[in-house]
Coordinates of N, CA and C in Angstrom, one line a residue:
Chain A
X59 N -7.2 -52.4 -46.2 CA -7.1 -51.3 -47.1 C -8.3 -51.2 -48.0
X60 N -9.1 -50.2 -48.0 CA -10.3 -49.7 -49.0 C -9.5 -49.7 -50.6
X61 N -10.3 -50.8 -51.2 CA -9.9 -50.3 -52.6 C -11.5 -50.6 -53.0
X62 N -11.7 -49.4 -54.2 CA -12.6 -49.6 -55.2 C -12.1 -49.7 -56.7
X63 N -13.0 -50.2 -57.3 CA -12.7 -51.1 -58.5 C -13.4 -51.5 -59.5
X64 N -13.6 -50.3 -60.4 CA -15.2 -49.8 -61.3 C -14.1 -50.8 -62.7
X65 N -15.1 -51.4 -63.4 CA -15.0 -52.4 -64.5 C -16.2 -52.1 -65.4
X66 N -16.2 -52.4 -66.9 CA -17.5 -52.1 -67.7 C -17.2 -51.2 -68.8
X67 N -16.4 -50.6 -68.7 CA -15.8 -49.3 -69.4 C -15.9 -49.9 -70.8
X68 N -16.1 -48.7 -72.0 CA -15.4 -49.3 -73.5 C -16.2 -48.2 -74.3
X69 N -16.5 -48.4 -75.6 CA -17.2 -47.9 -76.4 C -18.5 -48.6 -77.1
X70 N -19.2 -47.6 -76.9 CA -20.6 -47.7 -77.2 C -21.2 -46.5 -78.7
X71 N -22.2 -47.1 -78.6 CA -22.7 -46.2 -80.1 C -23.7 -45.2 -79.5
X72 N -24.2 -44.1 -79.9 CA -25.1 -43.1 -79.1 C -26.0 -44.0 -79.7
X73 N -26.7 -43.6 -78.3 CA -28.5 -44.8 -78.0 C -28.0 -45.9 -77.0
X74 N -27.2 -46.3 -77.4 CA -26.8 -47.4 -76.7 C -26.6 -47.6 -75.2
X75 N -26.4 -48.9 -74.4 CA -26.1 -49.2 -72.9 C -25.0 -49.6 -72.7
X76 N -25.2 -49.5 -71.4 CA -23.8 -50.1 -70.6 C -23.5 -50.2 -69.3
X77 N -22.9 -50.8 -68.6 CA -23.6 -51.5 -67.2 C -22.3 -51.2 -66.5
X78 N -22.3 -50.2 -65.8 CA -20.6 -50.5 -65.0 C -21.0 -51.0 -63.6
X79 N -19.6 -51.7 -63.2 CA -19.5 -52.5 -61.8 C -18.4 -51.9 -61.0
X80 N -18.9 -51.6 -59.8 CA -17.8 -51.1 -58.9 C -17.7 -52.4 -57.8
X81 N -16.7 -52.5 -57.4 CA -16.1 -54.1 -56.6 C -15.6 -53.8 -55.3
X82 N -15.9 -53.4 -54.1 CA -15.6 -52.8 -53.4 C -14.8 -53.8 -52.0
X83 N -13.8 -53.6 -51.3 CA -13.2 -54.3 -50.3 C -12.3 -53.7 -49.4
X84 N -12.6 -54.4 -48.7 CA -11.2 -53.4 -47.3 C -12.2 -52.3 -46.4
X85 N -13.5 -52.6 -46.4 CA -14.5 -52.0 -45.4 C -15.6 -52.9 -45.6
X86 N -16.8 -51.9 -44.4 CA -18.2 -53.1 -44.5 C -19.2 -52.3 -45.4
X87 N -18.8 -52.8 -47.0 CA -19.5 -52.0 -47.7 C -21.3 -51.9 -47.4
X88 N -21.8 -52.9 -47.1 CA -23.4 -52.5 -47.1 C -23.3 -51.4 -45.9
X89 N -22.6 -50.8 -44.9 CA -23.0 -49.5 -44.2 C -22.3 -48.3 -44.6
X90 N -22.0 -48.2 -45.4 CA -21.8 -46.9 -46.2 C -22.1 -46.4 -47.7
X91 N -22.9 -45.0 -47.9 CA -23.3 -44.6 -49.3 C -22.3 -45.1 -49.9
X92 N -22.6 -45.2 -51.5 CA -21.4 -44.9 -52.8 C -22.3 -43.9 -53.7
X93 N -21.3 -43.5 -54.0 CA -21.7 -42.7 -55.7 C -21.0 -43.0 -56.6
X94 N -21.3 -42.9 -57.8 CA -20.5 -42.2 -59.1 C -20.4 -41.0 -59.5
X95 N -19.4 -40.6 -59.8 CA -18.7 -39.3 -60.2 C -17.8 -39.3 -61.5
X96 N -18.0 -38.6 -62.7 CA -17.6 -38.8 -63.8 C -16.7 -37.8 -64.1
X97 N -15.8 -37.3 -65.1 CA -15.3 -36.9 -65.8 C -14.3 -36.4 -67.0
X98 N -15.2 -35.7 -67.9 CA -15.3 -36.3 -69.5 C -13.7 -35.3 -69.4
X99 N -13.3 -35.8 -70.7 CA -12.0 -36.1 -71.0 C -11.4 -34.5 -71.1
X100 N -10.5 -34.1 -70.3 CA -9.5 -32.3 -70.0 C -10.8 -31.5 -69.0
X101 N -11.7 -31.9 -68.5 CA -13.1 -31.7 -67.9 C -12.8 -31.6 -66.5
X102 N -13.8 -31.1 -65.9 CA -13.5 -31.5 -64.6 C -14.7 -32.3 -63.7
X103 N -14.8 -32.8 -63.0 CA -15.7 -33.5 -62.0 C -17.1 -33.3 -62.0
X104 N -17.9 -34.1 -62.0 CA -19.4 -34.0 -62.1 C -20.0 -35.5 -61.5
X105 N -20.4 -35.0 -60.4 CA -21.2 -36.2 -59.5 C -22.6 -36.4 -60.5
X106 N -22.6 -37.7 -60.7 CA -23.8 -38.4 -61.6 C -24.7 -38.7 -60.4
X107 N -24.7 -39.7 -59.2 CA -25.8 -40.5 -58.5 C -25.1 -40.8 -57.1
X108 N -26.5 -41.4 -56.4 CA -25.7 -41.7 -55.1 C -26.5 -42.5 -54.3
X109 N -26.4 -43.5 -53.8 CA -27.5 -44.5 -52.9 C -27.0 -44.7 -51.8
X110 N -27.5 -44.9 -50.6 CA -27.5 -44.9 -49.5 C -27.2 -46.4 -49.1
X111 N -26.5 -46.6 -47.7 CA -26.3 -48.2 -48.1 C -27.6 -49.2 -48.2
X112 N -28.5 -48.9 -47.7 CA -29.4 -49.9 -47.9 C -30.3 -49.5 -48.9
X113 N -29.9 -49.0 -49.9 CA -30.8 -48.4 -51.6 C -31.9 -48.0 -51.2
X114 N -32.4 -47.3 -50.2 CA -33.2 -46.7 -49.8 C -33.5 -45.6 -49.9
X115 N -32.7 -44.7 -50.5 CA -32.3 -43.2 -51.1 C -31.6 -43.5 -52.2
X116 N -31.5 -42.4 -53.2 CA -31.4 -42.4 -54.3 C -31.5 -41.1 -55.0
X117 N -30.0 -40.7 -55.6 CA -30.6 -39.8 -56.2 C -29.9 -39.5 -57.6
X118 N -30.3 -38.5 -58.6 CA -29.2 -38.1 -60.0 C -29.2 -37.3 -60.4
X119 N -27.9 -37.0 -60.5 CA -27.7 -35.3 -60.8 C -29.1 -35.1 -62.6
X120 N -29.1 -34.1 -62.6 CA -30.3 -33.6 -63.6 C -30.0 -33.9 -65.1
X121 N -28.7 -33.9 -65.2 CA -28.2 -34.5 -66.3 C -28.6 -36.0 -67.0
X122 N -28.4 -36.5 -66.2 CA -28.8 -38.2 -66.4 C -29.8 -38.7 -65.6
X123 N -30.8 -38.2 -65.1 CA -32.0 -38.8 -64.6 C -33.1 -39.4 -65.5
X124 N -33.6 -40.4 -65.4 CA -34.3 -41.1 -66.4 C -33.8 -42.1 -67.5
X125 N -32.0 -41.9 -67.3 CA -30.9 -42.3 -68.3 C -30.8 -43.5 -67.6
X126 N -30.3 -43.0 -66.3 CA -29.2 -44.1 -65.4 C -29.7 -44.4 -64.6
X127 N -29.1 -45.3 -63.9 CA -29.8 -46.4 -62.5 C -28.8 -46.8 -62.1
X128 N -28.8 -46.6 -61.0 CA -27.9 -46.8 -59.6 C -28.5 -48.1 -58.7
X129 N -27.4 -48.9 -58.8 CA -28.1 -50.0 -58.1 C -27.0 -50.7 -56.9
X130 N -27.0 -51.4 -56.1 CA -26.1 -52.3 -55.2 C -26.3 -53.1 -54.9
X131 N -25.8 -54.4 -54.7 CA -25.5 -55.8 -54.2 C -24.6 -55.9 -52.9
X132 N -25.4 -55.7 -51.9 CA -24.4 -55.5 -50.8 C -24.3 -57.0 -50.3
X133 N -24.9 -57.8 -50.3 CA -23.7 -59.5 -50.0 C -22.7 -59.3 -51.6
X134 N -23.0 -58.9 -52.3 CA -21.8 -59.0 -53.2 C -20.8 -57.7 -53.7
X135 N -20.5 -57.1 -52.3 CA -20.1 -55.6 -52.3 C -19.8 -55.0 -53.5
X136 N -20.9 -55.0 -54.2 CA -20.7 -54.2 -55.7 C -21.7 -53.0 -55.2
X137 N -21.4 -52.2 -56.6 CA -22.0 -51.1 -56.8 C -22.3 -50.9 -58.3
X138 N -23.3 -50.7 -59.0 CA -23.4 -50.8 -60.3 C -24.3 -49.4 -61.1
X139 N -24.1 -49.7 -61.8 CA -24.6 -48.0 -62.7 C -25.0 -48.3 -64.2
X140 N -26.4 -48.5 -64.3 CA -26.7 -49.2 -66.1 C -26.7 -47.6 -66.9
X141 N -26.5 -47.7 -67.9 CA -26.6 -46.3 -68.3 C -27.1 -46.8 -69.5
X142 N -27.9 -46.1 -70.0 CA -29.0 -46.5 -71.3 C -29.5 -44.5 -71.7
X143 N -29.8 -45.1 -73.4 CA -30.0 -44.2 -74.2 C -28.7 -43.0 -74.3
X144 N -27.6 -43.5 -74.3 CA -26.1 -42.9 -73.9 C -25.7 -42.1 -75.4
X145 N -25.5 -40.5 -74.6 CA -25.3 -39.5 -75.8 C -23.4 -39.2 -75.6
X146 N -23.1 -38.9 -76.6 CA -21.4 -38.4 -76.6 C -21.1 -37.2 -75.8
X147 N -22.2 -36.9 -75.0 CA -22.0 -35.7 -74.1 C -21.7 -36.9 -72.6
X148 N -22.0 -38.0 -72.2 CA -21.8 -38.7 -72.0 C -20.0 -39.4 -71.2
X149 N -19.7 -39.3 -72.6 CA -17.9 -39.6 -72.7 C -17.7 -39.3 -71.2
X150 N -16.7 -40.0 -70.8 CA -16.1 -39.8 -69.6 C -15.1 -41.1 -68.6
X151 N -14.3 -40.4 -67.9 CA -13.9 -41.8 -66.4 C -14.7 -41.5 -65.7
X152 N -15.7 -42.6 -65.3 CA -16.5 -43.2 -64.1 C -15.9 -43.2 -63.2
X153 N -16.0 -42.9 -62.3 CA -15.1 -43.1 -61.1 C -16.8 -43.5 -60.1
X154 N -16.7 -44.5 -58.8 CA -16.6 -45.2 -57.9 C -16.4 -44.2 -56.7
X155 N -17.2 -43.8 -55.7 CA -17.0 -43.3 -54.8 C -17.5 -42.9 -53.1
X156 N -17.2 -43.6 -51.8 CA -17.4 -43.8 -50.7 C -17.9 -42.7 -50.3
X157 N -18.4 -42.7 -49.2 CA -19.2 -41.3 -48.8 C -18.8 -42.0 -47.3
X158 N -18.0 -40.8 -46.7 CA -17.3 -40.9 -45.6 C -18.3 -41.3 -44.6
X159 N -19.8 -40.8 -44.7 CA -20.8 -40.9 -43.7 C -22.1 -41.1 -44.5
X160 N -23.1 -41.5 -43.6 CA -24.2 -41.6 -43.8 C -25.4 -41.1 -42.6
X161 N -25.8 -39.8 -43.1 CA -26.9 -39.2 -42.2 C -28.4 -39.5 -42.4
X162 N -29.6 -40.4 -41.6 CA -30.7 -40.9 -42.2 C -31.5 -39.8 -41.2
X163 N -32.8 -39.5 -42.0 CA -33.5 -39.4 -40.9 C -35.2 -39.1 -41.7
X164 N -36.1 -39.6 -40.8 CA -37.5 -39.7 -41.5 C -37.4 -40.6 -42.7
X165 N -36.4 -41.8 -43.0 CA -36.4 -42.7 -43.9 C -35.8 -42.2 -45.6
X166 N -35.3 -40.8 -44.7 CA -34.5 -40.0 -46.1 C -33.0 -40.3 -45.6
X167 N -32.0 -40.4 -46.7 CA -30.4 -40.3 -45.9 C -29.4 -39.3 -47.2
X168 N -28.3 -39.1 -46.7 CA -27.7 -38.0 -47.3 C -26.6 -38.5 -47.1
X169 N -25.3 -38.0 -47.6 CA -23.9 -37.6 -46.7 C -23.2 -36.7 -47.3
X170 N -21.8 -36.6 -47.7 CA -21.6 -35.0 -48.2 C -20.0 -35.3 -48.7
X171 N -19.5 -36.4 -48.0 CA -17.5 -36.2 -48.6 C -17.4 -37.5 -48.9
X172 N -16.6 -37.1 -50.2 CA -16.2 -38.6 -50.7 C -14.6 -38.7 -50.6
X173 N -14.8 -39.6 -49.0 CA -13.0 -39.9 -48.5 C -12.3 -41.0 -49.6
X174 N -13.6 -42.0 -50.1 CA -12.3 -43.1 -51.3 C -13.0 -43.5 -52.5
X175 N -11.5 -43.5 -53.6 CA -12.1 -43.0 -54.8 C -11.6 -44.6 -55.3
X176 N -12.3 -45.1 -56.4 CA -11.5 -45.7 -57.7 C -10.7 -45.1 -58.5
X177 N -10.1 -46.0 -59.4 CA -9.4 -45.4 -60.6 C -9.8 -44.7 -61.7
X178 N -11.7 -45.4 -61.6 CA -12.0 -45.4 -62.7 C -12.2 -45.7 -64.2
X179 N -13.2 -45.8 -64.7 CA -13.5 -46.7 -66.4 C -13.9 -45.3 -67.0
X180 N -12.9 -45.9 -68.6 CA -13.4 -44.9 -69.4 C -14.5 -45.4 -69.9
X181 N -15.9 -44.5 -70.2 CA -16.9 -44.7 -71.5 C -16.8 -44.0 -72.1
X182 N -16.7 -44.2 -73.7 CA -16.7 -43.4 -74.9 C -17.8 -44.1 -75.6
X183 N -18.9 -42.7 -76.1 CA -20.4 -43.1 -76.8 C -19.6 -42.3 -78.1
X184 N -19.8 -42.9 -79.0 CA -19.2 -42.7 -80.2 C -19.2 -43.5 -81.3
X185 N -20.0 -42.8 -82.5 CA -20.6 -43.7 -84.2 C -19.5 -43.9 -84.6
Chain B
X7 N -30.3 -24.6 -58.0 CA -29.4 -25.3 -58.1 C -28.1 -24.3 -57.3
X8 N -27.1 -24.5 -56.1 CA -25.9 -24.2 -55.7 C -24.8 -23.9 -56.8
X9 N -24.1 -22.5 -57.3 CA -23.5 -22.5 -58.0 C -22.0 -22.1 -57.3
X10 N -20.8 -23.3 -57.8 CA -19.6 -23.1 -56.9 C -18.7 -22.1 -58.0
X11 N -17.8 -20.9 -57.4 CA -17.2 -20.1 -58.2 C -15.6 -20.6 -57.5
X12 N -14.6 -21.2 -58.4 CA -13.4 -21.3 -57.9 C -12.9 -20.6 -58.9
X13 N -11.6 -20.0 -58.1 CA -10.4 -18.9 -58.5 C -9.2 -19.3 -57.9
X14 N -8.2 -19.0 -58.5 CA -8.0 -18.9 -60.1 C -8.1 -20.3 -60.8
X15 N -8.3 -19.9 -61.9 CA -8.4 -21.4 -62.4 C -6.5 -22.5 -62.6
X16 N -5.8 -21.4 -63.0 CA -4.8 -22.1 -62.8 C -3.6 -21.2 -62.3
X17 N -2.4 -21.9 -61.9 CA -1.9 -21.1 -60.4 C -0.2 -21.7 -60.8
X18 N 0.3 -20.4 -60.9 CA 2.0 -21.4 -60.9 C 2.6 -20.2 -60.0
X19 N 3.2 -21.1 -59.4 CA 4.2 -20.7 -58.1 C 5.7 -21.7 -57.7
X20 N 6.1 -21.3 -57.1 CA 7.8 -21.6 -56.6 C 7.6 -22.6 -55.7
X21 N 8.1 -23.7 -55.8 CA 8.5 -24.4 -54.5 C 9.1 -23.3 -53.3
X22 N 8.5 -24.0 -52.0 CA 8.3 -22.5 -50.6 C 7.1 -21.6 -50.4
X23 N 6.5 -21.6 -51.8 CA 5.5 -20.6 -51.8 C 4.3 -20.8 -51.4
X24 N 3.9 -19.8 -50.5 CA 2.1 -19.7 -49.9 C 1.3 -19.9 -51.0
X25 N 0.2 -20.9 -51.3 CA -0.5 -20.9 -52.1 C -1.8 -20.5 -51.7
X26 N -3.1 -20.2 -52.3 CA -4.2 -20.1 -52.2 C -5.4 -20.4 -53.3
X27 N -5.9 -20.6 -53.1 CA -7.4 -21.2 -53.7 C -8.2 -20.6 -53.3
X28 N -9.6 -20.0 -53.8 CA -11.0 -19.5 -53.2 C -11.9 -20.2 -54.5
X29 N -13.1 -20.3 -53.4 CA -14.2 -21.1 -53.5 C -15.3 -20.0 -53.2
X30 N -16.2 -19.7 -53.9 CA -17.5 -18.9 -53.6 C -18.6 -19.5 -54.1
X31 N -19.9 -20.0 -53.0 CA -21.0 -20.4 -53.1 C -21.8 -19.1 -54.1
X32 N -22.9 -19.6 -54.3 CA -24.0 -18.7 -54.3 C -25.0 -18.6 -53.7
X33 N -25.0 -19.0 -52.2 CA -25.5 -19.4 -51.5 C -24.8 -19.7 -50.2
X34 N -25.9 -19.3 -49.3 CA -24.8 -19.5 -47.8 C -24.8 -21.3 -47.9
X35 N -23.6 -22.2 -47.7 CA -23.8 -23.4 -47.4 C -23.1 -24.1 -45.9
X36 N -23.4 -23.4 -44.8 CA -22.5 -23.6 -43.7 C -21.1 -23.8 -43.7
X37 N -20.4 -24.7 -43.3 CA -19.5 -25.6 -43.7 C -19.5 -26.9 -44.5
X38 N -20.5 -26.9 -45.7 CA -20.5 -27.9 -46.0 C -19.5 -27.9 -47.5
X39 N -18.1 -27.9 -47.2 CA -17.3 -27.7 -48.4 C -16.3 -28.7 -48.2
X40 N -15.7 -29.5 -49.4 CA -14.3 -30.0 -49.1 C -13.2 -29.6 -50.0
X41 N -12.3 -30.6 -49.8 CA -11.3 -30.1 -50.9 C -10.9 -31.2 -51.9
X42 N -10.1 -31.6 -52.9 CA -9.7 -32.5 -53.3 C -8.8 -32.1 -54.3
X43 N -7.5 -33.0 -54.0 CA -6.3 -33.1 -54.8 C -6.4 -34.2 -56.1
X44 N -6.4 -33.9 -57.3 CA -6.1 -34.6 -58.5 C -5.0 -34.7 -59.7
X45 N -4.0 -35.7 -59.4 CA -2.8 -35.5 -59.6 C -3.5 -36.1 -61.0
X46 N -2.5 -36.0 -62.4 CA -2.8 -36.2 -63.7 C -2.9 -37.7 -63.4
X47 N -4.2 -38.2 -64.4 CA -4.4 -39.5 -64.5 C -4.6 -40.5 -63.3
X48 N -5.1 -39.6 -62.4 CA -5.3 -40.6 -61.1 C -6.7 -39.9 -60.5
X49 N -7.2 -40.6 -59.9 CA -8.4 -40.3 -59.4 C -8.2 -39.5 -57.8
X50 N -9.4 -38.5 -57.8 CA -9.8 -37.3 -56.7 C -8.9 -37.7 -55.6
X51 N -8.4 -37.1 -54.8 CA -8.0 -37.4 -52.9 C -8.7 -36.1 -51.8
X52 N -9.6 -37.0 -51.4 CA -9.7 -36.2 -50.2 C -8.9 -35.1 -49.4
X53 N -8.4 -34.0 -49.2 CA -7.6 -33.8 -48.4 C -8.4 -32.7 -47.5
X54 N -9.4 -32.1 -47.8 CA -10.1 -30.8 -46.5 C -11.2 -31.3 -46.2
X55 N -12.0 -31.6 -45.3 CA -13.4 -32.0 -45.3 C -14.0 -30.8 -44.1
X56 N -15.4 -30.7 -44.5 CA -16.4 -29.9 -43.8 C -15.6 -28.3 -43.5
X57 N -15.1 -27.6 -44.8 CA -14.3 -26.9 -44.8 C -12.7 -26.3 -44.2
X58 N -12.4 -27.3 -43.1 CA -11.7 -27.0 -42.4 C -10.8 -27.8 -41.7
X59 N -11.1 -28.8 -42.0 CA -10.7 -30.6 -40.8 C -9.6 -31.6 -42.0
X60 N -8.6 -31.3 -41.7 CA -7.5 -32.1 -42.2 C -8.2 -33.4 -42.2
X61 N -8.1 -34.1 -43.6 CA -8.2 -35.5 -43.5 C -7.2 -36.3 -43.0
X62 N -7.4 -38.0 -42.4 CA -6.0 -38.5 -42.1 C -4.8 -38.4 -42.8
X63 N -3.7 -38.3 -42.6 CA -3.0 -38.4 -43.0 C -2.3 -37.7 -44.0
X64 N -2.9 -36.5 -44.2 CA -2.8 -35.5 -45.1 C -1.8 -34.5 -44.6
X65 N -0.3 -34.0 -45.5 CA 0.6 -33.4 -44.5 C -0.3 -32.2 -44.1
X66 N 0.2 -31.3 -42.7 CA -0.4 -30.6 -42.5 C 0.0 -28.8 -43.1
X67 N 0.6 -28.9 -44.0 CA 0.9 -27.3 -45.2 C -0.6 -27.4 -45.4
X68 N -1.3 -28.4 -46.1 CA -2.4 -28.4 -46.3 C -3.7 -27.9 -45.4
X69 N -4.3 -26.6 -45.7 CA -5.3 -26.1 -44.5 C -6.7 -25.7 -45.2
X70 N -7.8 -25.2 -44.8 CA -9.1 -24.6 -45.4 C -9.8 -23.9 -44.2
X71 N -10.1 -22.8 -45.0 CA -10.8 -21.9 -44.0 C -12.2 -21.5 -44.7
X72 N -13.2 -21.0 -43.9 CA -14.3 -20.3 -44.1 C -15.3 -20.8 -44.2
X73 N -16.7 -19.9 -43.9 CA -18.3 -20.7 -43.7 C -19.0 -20.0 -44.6
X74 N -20.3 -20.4 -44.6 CA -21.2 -19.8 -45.7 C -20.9 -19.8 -47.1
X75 N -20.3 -18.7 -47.4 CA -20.2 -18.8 -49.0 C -19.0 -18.4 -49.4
X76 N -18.0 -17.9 -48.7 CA -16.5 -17.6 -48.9 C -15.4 -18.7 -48.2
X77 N -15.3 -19.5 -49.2 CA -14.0 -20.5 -48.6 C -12.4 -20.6 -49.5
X78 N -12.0 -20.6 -48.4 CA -10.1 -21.1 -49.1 C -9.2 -22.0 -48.5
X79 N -8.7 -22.2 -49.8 CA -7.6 -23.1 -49.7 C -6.6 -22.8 -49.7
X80 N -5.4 -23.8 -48.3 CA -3.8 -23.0 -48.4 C -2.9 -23.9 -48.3
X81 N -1.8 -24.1 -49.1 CA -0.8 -24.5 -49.2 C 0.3 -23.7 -48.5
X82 N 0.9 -24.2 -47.1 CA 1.7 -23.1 -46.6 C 3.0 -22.9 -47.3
X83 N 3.7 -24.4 -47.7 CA 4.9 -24.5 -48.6 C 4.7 -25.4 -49.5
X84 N 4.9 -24.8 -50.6 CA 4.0 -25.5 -51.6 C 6.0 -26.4 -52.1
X85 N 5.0 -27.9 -52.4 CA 6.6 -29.3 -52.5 C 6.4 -29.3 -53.9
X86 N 7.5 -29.8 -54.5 CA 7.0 -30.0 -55.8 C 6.0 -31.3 -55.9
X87 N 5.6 -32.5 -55.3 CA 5.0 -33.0 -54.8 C 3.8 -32.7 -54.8
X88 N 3.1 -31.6 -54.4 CA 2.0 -30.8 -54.8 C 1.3 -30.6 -56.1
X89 N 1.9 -30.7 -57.5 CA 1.1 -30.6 -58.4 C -0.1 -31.1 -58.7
X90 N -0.8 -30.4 -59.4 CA -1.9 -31.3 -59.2 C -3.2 -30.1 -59.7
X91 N -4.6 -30.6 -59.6 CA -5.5 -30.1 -60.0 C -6.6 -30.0 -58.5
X92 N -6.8 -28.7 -58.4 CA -7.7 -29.3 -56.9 C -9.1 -28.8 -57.0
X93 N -10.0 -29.1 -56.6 CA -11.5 -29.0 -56.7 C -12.1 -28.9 -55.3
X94 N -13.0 -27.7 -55.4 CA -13.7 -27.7 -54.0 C -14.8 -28.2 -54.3
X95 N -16.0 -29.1 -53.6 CA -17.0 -29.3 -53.5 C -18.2 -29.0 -52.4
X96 N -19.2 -29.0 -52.9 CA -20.1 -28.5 -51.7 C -20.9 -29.2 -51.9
X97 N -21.9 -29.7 -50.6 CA -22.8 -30.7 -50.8 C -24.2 -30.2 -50.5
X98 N -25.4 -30.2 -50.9 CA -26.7 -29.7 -50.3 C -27.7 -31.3 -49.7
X99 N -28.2 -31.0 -48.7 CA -28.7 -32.1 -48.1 C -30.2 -33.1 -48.8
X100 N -30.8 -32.1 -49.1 CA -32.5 -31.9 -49.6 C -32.5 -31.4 -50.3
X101 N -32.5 -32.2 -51.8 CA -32.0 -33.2 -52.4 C -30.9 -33.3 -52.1
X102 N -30.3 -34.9 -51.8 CA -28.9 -34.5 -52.2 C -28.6 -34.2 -53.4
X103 N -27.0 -33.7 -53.6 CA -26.6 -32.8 -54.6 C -25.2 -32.7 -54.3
X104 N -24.2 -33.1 -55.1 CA -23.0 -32.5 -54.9 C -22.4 -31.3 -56.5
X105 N -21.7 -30.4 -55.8 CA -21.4 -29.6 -57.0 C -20.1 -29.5 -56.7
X106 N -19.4 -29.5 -57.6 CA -17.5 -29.4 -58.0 C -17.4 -27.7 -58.5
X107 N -16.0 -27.2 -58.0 CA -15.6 -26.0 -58.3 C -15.2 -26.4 -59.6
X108 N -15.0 -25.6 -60.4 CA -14.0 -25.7 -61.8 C -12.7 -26.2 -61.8
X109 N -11.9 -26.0 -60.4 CA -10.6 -26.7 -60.8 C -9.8 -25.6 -60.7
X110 N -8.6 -25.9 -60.1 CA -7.5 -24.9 -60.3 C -6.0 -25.9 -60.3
X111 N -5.8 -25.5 -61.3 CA -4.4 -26.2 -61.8 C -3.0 -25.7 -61.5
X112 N -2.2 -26.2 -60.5 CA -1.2 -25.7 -59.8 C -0.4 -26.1 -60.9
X113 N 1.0 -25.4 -60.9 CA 2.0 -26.0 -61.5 C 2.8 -24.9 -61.5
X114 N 4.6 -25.6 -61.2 CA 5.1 -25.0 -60.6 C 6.2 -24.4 -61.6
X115 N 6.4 -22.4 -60.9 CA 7.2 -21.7 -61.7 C 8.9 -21.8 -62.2

């Protein structure tokens, strides 16, 4: 069974960091993208980032570029997300999420549906 | 930037009842649209992918039609089981990019 399993969540002060972990099992995580996908609180859905499985691609939505960093540990099927310089526009569930495929080509990769989700961490940036 | 237009935003109907959802690109995006069901307090579910293709397992009331830039979603008999919040997404390849509809909030009459 695929479960994901994002940890890290809490409150933070604006400026501040915070390092989330996604834990992933029940597939062969290093051959499939993940992303993070957020959404701040009565909100709806907003893809933050996405790496390919071998971190060779990389990308972030325009909102948080230069903020955040997407990173993975594929012998330790994590997935991680540092987020620094964090504003209360920010606020949100993290959510953890599979990318059903992975399309490479010229040393660029992509994919497009995200078939499995986590539950989810809340971050609240807030003085 | 791909901008997604979902309609209506929120939707109450009868258990039995045909439901519908539309999704408009601004932009032709082939079939690159899915769907997702979001029951309160629980994270996204897969249920349409690449506009049209039942995910596993997903009952089949659940359907999605259309290419380019006009897509929908259909609940043929809508269970009470069904509530929920659903979101179309579309993907662009170069850059990647994913964008979320607004959301349409079912709940029932």
């Amino acid at each position: 069974e695929v479960q994901l399993v994002e940890s890290g969540g809490g409150l933070v002060q604006p400026g501040g960091s915070l390092r989330l972990s996604c834990a992933a099992s029940g597939f062969t995580f290093s051959s499939y993208s993940m992303n993070w996908v957020r959404q701040a609180p009565g909100k709806g859905l907003e893809w933050v980032s996405y790496i390919s499985s071998s971190s060779s691609t990389i990308y972030y939505a325009d909102s948080v570029k230069g903020r955040f960093t997407i990173s993975r540990d594929n012998a330790k099927n994590s997935l991680y997300l540092q987020m620094n310089s964090l504003r209360a526009e920010d606020t949100a569930v993290y959510y953890c999420a599979r990318d059903a495929w992975e399309y490479c080509t010229g040393g660029v990769c992509w994919g497009g549906v995200l078939d499995y989700w986590g539950q989810g961490t809340l971050v609240t940036v807030s003085s | 930037d791909i901008q997604m237009t979902q309609s209506p935003s929120s939707l109450s109907a009868s258990v039995g009842d045909r439901v519908t959802i539309t999704c408009q690109a601004s932009q032709d995006i082939s079939n690159y649209l899915n769907w997702y069901q979001q029951k309160p307090g629980k994270a996204p579910k897969l249920l349409i992918y690449d506009a049209s293709n039942l995910e596993t397992g997903v009952p089949s009331r659940f359907s999605g039609s259309g290419s380019g830039t006009d897509f929908t979603f259909t609940i043929s008999s809508l269970q009470p089981e069904d509530i929920a919040t659903y979101y179309c997404q579309q993907y662009d390849n170069l850059p990647l990019m994913y964008t979320f509809g607004q959301g349409t909030k079912l709940e029932i009459k």
